[in-house]
Coordinates of C-alpha atoms in Angstrom, one line a residue:
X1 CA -42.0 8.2 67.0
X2 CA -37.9 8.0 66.9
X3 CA -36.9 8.7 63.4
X4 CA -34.8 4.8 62.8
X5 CA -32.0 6.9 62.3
X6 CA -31.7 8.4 65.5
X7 CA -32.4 4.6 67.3
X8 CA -29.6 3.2 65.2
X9 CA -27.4 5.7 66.3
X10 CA -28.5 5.7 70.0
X11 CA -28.4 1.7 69.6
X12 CA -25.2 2.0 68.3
X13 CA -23.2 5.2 69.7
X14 CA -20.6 6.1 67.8
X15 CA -17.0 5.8 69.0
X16 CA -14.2 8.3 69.0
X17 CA -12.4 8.2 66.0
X18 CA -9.0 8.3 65.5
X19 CA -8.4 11.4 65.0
X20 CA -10.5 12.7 67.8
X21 CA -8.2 10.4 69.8
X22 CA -5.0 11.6 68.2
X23 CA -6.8 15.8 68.8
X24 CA -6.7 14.8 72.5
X25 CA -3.3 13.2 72.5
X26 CA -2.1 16.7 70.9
X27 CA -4.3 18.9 73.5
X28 CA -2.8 17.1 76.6
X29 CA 0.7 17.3 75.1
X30 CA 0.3 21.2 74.7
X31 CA -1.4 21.6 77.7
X32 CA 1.1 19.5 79.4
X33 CA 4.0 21.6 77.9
X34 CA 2.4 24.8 78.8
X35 CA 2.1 23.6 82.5
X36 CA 6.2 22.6 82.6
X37 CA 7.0 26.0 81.3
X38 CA 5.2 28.3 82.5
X39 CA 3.5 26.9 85.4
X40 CA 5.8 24.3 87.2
X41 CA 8.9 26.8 87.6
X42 CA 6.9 29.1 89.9
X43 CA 3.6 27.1 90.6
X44 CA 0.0 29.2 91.7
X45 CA -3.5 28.5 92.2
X46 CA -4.0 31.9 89.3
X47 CA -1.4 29.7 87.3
X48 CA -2.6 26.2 87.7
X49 CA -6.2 27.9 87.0
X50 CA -4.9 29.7 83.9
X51 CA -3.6 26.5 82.3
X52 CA -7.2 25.5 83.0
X53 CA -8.6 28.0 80.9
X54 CA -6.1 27.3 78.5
X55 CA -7.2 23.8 78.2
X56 CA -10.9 24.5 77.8
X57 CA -10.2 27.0 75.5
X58 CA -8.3 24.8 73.1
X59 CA -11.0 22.0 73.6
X60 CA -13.5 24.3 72.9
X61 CA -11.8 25.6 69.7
X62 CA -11.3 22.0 68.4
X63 CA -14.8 20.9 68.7
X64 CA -15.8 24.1 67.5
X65 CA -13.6 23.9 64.2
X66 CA -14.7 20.4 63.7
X67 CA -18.0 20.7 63.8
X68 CA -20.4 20.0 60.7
X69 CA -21.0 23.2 59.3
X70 CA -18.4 26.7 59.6
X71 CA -18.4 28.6 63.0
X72 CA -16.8 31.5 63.1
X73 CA -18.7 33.4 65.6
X74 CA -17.4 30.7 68.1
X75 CA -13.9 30.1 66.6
X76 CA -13.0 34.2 67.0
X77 CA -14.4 33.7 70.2
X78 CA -11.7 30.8 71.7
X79 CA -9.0 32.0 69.5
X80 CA -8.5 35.1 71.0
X81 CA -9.5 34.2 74.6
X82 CA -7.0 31.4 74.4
X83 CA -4.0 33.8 73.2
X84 CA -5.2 37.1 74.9
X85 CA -5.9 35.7 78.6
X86 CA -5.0 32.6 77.9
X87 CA -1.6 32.1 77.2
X88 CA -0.6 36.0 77.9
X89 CA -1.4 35.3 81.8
X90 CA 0.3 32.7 82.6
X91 CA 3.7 34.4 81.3
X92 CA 3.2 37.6 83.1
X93 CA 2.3 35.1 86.4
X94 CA 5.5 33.1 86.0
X95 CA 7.7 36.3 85.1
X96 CA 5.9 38.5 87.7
X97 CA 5.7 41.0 84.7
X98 CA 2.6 43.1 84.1
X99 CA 2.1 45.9 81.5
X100 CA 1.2 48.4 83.5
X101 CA 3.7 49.4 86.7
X102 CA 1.4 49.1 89.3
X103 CA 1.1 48.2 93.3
X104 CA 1.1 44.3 93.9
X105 CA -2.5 43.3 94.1
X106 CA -1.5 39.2 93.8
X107 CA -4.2 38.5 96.4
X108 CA -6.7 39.2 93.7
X109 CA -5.0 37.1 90.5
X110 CA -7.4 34.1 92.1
X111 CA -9.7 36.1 91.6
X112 CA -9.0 37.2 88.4
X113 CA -8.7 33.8 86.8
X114 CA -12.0 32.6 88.5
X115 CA -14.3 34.7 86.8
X116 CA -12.4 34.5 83.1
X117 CA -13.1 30.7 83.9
X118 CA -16.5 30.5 84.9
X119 CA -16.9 32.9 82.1
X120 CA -15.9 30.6 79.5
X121 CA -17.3 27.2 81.1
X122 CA -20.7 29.4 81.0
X123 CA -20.0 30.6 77.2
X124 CA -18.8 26.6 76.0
X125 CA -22.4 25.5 78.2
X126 CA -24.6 28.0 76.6
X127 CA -22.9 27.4 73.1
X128 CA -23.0 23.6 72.9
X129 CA -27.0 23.4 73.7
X130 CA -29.0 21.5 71.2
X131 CA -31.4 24.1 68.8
X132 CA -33.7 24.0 66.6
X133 CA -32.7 23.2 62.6
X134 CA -32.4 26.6 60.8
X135 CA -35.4 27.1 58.5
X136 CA -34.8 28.2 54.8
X137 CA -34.8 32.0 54.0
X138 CA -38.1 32.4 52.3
X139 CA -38.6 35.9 53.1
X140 CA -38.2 38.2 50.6
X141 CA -37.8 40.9 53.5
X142 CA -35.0 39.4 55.2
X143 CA -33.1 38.4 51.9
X144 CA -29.7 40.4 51.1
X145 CA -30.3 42.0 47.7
X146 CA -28.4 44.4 45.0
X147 CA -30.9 46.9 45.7
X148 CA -30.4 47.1 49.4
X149 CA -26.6 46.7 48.8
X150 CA -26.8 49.6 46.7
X151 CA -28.7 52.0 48.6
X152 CA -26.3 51.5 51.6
X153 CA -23.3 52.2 49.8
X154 CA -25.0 55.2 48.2
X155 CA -25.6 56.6 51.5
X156 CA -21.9 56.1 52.4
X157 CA -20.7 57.3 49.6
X158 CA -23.1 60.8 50.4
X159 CA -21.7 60.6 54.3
X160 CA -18.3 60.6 52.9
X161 CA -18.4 63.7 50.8
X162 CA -20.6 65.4 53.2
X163 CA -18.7 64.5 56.6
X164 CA -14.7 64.0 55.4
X165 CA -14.3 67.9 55.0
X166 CA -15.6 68.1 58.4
X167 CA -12.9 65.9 59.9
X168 CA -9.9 66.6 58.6
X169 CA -10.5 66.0 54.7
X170 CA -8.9 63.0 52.6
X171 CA -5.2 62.8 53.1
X172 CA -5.4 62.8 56.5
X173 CA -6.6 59.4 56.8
X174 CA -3.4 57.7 55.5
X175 CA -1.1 59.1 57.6
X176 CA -1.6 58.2 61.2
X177 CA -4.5 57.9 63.9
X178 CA -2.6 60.8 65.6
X179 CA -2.3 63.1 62.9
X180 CA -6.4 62.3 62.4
X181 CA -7.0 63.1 66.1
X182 CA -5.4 66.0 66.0
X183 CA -7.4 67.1 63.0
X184 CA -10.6 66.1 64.8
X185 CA -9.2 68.2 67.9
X186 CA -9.1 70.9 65.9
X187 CA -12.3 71.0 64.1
X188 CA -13.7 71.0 67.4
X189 CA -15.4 67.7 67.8
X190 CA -14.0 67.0 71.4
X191 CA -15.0 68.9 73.9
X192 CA -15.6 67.5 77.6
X193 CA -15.5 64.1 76.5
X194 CA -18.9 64.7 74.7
X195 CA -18.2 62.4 71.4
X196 CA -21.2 62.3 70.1
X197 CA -20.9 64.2 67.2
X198 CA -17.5 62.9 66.0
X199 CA -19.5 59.9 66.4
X200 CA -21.9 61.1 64.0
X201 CA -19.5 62.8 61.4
X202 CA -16.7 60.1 61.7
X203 CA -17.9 56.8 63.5
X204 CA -21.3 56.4 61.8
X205 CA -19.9 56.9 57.9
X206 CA -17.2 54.1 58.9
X207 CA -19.6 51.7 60.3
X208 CA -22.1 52.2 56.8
X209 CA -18.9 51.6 54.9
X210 CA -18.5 48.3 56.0
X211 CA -21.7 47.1 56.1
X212 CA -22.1 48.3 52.2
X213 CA -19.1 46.3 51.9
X214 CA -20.6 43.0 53.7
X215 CA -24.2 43.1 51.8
X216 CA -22.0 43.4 48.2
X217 CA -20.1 41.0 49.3
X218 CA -22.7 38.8 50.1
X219 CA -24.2 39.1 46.9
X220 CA -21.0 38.1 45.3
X221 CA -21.5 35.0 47.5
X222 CA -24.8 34.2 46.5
X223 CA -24.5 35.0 43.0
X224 CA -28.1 36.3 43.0
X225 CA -27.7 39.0 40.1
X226 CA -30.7 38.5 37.6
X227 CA -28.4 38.8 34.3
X228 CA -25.1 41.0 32.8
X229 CA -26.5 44.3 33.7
X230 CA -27.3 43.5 37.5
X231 CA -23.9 42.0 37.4
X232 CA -21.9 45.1 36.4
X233 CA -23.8 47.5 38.6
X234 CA -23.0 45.1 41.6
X235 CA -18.8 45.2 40.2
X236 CA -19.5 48.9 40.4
X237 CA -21.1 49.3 43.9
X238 CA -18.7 46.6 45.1
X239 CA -15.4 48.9 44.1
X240 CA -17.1 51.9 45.9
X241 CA -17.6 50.0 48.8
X242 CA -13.9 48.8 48.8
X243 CA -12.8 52.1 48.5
X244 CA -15.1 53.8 50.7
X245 CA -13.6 51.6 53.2
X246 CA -10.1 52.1 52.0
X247 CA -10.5 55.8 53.2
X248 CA -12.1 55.0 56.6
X249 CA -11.2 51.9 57.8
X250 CA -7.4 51.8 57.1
X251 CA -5.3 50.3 59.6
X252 CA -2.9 54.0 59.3
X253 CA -6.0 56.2 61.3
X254 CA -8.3 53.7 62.1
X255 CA -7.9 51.7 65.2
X256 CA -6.8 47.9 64.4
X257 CA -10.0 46.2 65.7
X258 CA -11.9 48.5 63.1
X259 CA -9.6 48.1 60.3
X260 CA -8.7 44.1 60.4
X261 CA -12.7 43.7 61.4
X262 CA -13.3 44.6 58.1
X263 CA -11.2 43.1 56.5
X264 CA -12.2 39.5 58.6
X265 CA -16.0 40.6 57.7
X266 CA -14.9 40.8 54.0
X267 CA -12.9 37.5 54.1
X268 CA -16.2 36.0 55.7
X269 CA -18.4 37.3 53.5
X270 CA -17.2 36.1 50.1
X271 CA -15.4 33.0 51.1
X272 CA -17.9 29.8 51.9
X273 CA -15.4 27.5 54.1
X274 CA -17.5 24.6 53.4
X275 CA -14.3 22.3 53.2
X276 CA -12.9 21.1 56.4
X277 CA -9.2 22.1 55.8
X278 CA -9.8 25.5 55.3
X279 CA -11.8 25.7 58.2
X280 CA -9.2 24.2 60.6
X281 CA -6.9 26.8 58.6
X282 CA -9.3 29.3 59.6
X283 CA -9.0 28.2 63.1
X284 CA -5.0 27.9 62.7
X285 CA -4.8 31.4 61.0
X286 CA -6.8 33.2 64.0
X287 CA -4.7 31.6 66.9
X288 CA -1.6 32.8 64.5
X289 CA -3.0 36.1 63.8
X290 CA -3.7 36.6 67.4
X291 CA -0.4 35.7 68.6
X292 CA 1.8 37.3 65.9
X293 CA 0.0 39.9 63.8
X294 CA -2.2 41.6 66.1
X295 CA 1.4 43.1 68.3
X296 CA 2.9 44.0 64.6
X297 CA -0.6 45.9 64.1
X298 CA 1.2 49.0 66.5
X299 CA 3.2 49.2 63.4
X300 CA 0.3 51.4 62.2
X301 CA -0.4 53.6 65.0
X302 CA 2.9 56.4 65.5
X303 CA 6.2 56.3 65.3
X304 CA 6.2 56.0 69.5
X305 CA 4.3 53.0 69.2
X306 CA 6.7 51.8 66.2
X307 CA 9.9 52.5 69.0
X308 CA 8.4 50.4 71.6
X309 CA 7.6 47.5 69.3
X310 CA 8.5 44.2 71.0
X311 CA 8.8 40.9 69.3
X312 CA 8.1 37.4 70.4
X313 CA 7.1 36.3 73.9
X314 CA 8.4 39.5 75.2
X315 CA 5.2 41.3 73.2
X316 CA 3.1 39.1 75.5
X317 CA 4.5 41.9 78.7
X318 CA 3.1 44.6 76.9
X319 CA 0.3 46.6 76.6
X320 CA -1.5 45.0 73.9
X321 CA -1.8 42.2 76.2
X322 CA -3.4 43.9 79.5
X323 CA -6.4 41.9 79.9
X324 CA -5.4 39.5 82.8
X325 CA -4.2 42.7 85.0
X326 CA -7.4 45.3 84.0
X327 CA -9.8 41.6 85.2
X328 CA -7.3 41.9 88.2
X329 CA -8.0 45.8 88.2
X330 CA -11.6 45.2 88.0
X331 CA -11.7 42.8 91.5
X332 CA -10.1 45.8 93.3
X333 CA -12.2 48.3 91.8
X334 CA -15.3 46.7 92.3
X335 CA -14.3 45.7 96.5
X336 CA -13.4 49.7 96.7
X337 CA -16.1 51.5 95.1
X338 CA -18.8 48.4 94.8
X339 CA -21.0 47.3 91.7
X340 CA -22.1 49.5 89.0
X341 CA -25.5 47.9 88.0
X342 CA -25.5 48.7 84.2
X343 CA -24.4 52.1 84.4
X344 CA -21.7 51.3 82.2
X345 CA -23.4 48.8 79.5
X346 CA -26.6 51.7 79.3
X347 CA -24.5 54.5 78.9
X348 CA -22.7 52.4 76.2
X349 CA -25.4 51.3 74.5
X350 CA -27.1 55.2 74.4
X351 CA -23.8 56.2 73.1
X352 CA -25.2 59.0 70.7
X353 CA -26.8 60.8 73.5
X354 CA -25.1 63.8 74.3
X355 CA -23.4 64.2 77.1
X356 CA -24.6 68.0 77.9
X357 CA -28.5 66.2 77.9
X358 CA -27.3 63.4 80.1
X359 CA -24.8 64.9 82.7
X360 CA -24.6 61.5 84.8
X361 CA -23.5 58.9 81.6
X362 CA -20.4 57.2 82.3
X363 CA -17.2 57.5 80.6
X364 CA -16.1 53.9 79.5
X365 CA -15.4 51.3 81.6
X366 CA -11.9 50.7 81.4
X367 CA -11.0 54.8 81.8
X368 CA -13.0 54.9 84.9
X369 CA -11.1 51.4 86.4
X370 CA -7.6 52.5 85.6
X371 CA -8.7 56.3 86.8
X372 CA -9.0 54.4 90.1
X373 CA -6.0 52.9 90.0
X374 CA -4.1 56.0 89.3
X375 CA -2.9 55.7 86.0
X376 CA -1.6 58.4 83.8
X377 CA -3.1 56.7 80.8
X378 CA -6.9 56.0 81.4
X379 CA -8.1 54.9 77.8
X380 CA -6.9 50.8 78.6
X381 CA -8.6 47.8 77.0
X382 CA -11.3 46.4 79.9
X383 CA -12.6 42.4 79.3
X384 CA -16.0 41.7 78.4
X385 CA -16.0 39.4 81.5
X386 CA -14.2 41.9 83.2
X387 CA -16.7 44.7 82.8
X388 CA -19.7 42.0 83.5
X389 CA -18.1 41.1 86.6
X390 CA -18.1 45.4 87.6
X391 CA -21.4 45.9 86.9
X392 CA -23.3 42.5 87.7
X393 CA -20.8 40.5 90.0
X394 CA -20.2 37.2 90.1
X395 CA -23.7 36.2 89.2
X396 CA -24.3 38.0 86.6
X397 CA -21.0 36.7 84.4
X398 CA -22.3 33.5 84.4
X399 CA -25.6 34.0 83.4
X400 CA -24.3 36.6 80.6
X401 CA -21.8 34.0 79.5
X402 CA -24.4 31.3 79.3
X403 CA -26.6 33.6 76.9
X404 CA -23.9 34.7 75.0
X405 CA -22.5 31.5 74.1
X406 CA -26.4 30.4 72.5
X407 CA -26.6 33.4 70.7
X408 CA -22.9 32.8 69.0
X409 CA -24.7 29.2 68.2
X410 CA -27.5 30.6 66.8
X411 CA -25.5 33.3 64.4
X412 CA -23.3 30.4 63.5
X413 CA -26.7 28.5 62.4
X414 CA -28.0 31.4 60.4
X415 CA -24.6 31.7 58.3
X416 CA -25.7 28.6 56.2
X417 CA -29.5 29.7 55.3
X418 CA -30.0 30.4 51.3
X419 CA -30.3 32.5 50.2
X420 CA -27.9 34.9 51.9
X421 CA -30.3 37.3 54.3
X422 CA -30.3 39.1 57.5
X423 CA -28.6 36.4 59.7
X424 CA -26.2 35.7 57.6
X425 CA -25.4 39.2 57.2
X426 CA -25.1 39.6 61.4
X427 CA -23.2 36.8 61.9
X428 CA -20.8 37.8 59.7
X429 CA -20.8 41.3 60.9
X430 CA -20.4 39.9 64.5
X431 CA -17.8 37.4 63.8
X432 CA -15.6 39.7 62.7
X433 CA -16.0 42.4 65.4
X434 CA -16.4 40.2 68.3
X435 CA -12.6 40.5 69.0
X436 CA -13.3 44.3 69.7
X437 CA -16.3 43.8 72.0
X438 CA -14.6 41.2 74.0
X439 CA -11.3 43.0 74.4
X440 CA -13.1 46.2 76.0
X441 CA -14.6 48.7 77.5
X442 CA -17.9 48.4 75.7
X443 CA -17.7 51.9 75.6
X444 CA -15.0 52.3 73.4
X445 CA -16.3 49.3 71.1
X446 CA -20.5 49.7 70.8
X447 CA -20.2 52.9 68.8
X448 CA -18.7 51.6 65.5
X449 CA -20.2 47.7 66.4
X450 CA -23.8 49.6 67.3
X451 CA -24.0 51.6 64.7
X452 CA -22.8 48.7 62.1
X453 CA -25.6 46.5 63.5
X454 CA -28.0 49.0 63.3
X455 CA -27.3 50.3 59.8
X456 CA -27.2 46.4 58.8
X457 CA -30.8 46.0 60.4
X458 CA -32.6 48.9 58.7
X459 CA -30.5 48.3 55.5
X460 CA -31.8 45.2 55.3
X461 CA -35.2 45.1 57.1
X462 CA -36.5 48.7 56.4
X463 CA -35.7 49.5 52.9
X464 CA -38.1 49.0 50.7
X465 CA -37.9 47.3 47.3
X466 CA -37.6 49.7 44.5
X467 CA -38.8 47.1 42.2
X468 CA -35.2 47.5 40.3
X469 CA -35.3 43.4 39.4
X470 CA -31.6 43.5 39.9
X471 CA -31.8 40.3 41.8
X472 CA -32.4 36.9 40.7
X473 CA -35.4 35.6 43.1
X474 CA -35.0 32.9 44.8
X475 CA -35.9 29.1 43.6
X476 CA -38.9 27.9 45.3
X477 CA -39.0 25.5 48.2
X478 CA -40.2 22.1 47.9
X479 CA -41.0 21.4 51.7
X480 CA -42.0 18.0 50.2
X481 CA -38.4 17.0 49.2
X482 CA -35.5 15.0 50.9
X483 CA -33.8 18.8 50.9
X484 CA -36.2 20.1 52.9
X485 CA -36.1 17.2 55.6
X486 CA -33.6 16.8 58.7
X487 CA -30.5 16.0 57.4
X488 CA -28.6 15.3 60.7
X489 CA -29.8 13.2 63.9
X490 CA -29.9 17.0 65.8
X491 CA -32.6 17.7 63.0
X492 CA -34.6 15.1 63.3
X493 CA -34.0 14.9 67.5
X494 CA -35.3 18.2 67.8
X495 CA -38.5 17.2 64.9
X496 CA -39.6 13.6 67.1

């Protein structure tokens, strides 16, 4: 039987408010200014379908941001596809400007701009599908504790003092990502593009550090110590974890997707965004971030990268902004030299194998596309789409896309369980380093995101409770009260 709820509402639907009509009043008039400008003075089908993308994006990121509960899992997602390959593309379209000085390959920007679209159609299709209403975190097995906070940044802390001498030592992680290369060059951790064991000694001790700081953080949130002494002991843990990740996951020698991850993972951690303003600030403050900050981040990297700093929409011509022509890349690559089939993504995802067991792994995506197209600089960003497209065509985009946008919906979900546990652990975790994974190769990204998943799973899953009673158990559920029933006519839709 139809809960009356849900027959009053479908009696009665409910009409668009005025600000939803004054949200697509806005959206037109930006979309419509985006098409004069950068579309109109030289028009294209790749440009007209850019402004498309553009459009969906923005549409996507409203209902997103306005939705009844905080998402950020989909919000990073359509803020940086909307600036990165959104807006970027249609500039370099217009201007015939591309970051990398290549041979003309315009017969394939069509191309290019179809499978980013169909990609995020897919994602938005995928992500807006009804679900099942999250169920309360009763487990004691899943639940984020001090305990299991406090082993984890234990074991960083031991990586640290066992692994920094091995890499360079202290000091040279604040002054520059060269400088730390160079270091790791010369304690011999590269050799024939076998990274596994700087993986190991460098890689693996960053991704712990961050996830000790997510699970304190988290604790903070849910303000589950069980009385003064549980409470200084997390303070403590929480200011090793800080400075743990101070050391590796600086923006001076770590890369910026690593360093402003964590500090998006932190932000997300300890800050509820239950109020609407500050998640459309959230929103507003990623498409900013995106646009503005994330060029300034070169700041950090040498003093070559601070020389060729560019400001404003000429930033949007650079490097940082190579998606649109490594999708275009991707096209040729893939009507040369044909489909990979998951070479790639396996060889990604079994990144701590050696390479001298397993001669045939691939190098990362992106290298072996711009390898192709002759570039003297091979280690280029490659789109998540991008890569998809190169080792599952056109096919296998869409059906990635579709999957990938219901499980963003699903992590979004599991950020509001109580008490804090697993879920809301990985969607934090994957909120904040989506940005990485979508900007490319996988290959580049999966061994700091992998490794932080992984730690985050066993942290959390595996460890056993030492029986410390540092955490305040949780307050038992009354499945018999109003709390416990649908709350929302998508609740009680999916219960009839």
């Amino acid at each position: 039987m139809r809960p009356p709820d849900v027959a009053v509402a479908a009696a009665h639907p409910r009409r668009p408010s005025g600000r939803s009509l004054v949200a697509a009043v806005a959206l037109l008039a930006v979309v419509t200014a985006l098409g004069v400008t950068t579309v109109l003075p030289r028009p294209t089908v790749a440009g007209a379908l850019g402004l498309v993308v553009v459009a969906v994006c923005l549409a996507a990121l409203y209902q997103t941001t306005r939705s009844e509960s905080f998402t950020p899992v989909s919000v990073t997602f359509w803020a940086f596809v909307t600036v990165w390959v959104g807006f970027a593309p249609l500039l370099q379209i217009r201007d015939r400007r591309v970051p990398w000085p290549d041979l003309p390959l315009d017969q394939y920007y069509v191309s290019a701009q179809v499978i980013l679209l169909f990609a995020v159609v897919a994602y938005w299709a995928g992500n807006t599908r009804r679900l099942p209403a999250p169920r309360p975190n009763t487990s004691p097995r899943t639940r984020v504790t001090i305990e299991k906070a406090l082993t984890v940044t234990v074991t960083a802390a031991v990586l640290a003092v066992v692994c920094l001498p091995m890499t360079g030592g202290l000091a040279v992680r604040f002054i520059s990502r060269d400088d730390l290369q160079r270091a790791i060059a010369a304690a011999g951790l590269k050799s024939r593009q076998d990274l596994a064991l700087l993986g190991l000694l460098s890689t693996f001790p960053a991704a712990v550090a961050a996830v000790a700081l997510v699970l304190c953080l988290l604790c903070w949130r849910s303000r589950n110590f069980a009385g003064p002494k549980a409470r200084w002991i997390l303070l403590g843990t929480t200011a090793v974890a800080v400075l743990l990740n101070v050391i590796y996951n600086n923006p001076l020698s770590a890369n910026r997707f690593t360093a402003f991850g964590v500090m998006l993972a932190a932000g997300l951690a300890i800050v509820p965004f239950e109020r609407q303003r500050w998640r459309t600030l959230f929103s507003l403050g990623m498409l900013t971030g995106l646009a503005v900050l994330y060029p300034l981040a070169n700041l950090f990297r040498n003093a070559r990268s601070r020389g060729n700093l560019r400001l404003g929409l000429d930033a949007y011509y650079t490097w940082d902004f190579d998606g649109f022509q490594q999708t275009v890349n991707v096209v040729y690559h893939a009507r040369v030299h044909g489909h990979t089939w998951g070479h790639h993504l396996v060889s990604a995802l079994l990144f701590w194998v050696p390479r001298s067991w397993w001669e045939g792994k691939a190098i990362p995506a992106g290298n072996a596309v711009a390898a192709g197209r002759g570039y003297g600089f091979q280690n280029l960003a490659l789109p998540f789409w991008a890569e998809t497209y190169l080792e599952f065509a056109f096919v296998g985009v869409v059906v990635l896309f579709f999957f990938y946008g219901r499980l963003a919906r699903r992590l979004d979900r599991a950020l509001t369980a109580t008490p804090a546990g697993l879920g809301t652990a990985l969607t934090v975790t994957f909120a904040a380093f989506q940005i990485g994974l979508l900007r490319g190769p996988l290959g580049a990204q999966i061994p700091f995101v992998g490794a932080a998943f992984a730690v985050l799973v066993v942290g959390v899953l595996a460890l056993p409770d030492p029986g410390w009673r540092l955490t305040r158990p949780p307050p038992p559920v009354d499945h018999g009260s109003p709390a416990a029933a649908p709350t929302g006519p998508e609740e009680m839709a999916h219960n009839d």
